[in-house]
Structure formats: structure tokens, C-alpha cells
mmCIF file with all atom_site columns, C-alpha atoms in Angstrom:
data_model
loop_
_atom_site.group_PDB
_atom_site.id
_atom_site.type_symbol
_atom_site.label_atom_id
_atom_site.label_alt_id
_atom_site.label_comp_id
_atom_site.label_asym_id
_atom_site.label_entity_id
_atom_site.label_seq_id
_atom_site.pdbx_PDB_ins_code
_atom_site.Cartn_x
_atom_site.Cartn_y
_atom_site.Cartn_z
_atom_site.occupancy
_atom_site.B_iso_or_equiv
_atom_site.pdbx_formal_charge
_atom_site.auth_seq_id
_atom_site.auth_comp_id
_atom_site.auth_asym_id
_atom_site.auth_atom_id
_atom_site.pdbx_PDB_model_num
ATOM 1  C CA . UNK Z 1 1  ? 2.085  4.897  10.248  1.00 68.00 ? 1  UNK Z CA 1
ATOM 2  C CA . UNK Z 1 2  ? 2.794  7.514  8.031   1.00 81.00 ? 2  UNK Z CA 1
ATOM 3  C CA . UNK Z 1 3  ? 1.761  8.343  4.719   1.00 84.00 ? 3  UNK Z CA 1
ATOM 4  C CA . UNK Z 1 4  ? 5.281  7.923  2.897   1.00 87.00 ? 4  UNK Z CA 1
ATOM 5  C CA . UNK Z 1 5  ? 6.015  4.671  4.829   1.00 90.00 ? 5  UNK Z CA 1
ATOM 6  C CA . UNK Z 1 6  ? 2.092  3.674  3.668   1.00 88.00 ? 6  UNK Z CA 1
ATOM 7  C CA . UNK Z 1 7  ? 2.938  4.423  0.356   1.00 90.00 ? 7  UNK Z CA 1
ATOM 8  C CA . UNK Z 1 8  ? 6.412  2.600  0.053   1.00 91.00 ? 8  UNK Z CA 1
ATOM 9  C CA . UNK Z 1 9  ? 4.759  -0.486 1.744   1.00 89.00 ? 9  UNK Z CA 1
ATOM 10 C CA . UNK Z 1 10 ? 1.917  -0.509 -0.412  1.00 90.00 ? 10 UNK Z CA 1
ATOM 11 C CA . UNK Z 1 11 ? 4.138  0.365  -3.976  1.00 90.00 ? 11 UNK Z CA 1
ATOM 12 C CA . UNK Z 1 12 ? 6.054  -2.569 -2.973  1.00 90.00 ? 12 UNK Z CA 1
ATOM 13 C CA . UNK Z 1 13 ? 3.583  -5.138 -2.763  1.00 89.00 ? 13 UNK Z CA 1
ATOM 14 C CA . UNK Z 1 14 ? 1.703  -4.057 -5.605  1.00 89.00 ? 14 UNK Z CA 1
ATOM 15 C CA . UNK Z 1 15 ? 4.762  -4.516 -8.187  1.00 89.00 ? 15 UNK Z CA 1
ATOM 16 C CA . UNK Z 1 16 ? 5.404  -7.760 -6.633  1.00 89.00 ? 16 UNK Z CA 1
ATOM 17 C CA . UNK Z 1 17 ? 1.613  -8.610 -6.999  1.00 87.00 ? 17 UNK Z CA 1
ATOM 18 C CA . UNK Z 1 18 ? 0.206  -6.832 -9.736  1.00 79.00 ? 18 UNK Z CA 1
ATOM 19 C CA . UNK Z 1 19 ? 0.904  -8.185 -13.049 1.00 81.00 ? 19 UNK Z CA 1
ATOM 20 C CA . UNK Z 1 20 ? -0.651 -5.450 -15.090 1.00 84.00 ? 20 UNK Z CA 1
ATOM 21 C CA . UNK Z 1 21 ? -0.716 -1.693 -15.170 1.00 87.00 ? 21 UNK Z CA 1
ATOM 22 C CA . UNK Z 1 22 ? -4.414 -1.698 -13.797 1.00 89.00 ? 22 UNK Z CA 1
ATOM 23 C CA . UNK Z 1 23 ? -4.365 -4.774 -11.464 1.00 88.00 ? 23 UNK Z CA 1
ATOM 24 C CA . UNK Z 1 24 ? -1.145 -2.961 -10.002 1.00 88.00 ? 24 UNK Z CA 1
ATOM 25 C CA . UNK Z 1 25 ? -2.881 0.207  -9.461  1.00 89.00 ? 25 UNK Z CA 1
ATOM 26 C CA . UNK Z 1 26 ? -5.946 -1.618 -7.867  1.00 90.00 ? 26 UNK Z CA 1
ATOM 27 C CA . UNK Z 1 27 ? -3.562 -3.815 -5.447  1.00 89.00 ? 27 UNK Z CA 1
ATOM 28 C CA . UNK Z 1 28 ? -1.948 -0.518 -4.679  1.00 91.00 ? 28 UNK Z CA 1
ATOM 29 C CA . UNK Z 1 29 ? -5.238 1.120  -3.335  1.00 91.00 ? 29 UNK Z CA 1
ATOM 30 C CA . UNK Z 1 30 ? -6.112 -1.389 -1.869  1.00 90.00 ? 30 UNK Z CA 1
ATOM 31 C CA . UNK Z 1 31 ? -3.071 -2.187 0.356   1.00 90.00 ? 31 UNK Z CA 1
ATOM 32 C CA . UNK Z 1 32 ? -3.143 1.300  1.360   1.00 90.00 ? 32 UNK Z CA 1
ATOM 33 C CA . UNK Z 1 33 ? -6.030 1.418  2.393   1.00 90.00 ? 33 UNK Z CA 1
ATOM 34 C CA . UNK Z 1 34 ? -6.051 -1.696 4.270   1.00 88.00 ? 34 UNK Z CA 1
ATOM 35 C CA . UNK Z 1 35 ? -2.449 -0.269 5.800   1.00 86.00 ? 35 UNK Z CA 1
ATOM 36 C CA . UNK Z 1 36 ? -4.957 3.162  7.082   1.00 84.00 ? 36 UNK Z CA 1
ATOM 37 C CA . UNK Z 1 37 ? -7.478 0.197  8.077   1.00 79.00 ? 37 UNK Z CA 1
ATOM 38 C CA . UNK Z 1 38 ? -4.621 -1.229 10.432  1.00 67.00 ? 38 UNK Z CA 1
ATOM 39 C CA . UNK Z 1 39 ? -4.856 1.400  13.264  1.00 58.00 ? 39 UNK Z CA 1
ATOM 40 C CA . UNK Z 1 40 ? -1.132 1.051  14.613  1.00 55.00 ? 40 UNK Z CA 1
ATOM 41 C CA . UNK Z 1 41 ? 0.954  4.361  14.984  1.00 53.00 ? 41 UNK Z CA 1
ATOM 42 C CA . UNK Z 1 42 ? 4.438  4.499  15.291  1.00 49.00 ? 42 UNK Z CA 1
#
């Protein structure tokens, strides 16, 4: 997957999740990195 794509995903998720500025930014990080965990390429 690539990084932009990553990043979009993840961005999106954490404003619908987060409801803070730092539980946002901590949902963010860890989405992405859970999206880099997921091991499929396109």
C-alpha cells in the first residue's frame, strides 16, 4: 500500500475516532502502523 494511501486511510479514521488533539494523533499512529503491519501490496 503506499504511503499517501496509508496516510489518507489512517487521517480518516483518526478524525472520525479521535475526540481530542492527542487521542487523534495517537489513533493516527497507530492505524498506520497497523496499515504497514497488514502486509498487502497493491
Amino acid at each position: 500500500m503506499p504511503n499517501w494511501l496509508r496516510a489518507l486511510i489512517a487521517g480518516y479514521g483518526a478524525k472520525k475516532l479521535g475526540g481530542g488533539c492527542l487521542s487523534t494523533i495517537l489513533i493516527f499512529v497507530l492505524l498506520y502502523w497497523l496499515l504497514g503491519q497488514g502486509g498487502c501490496n497493491f
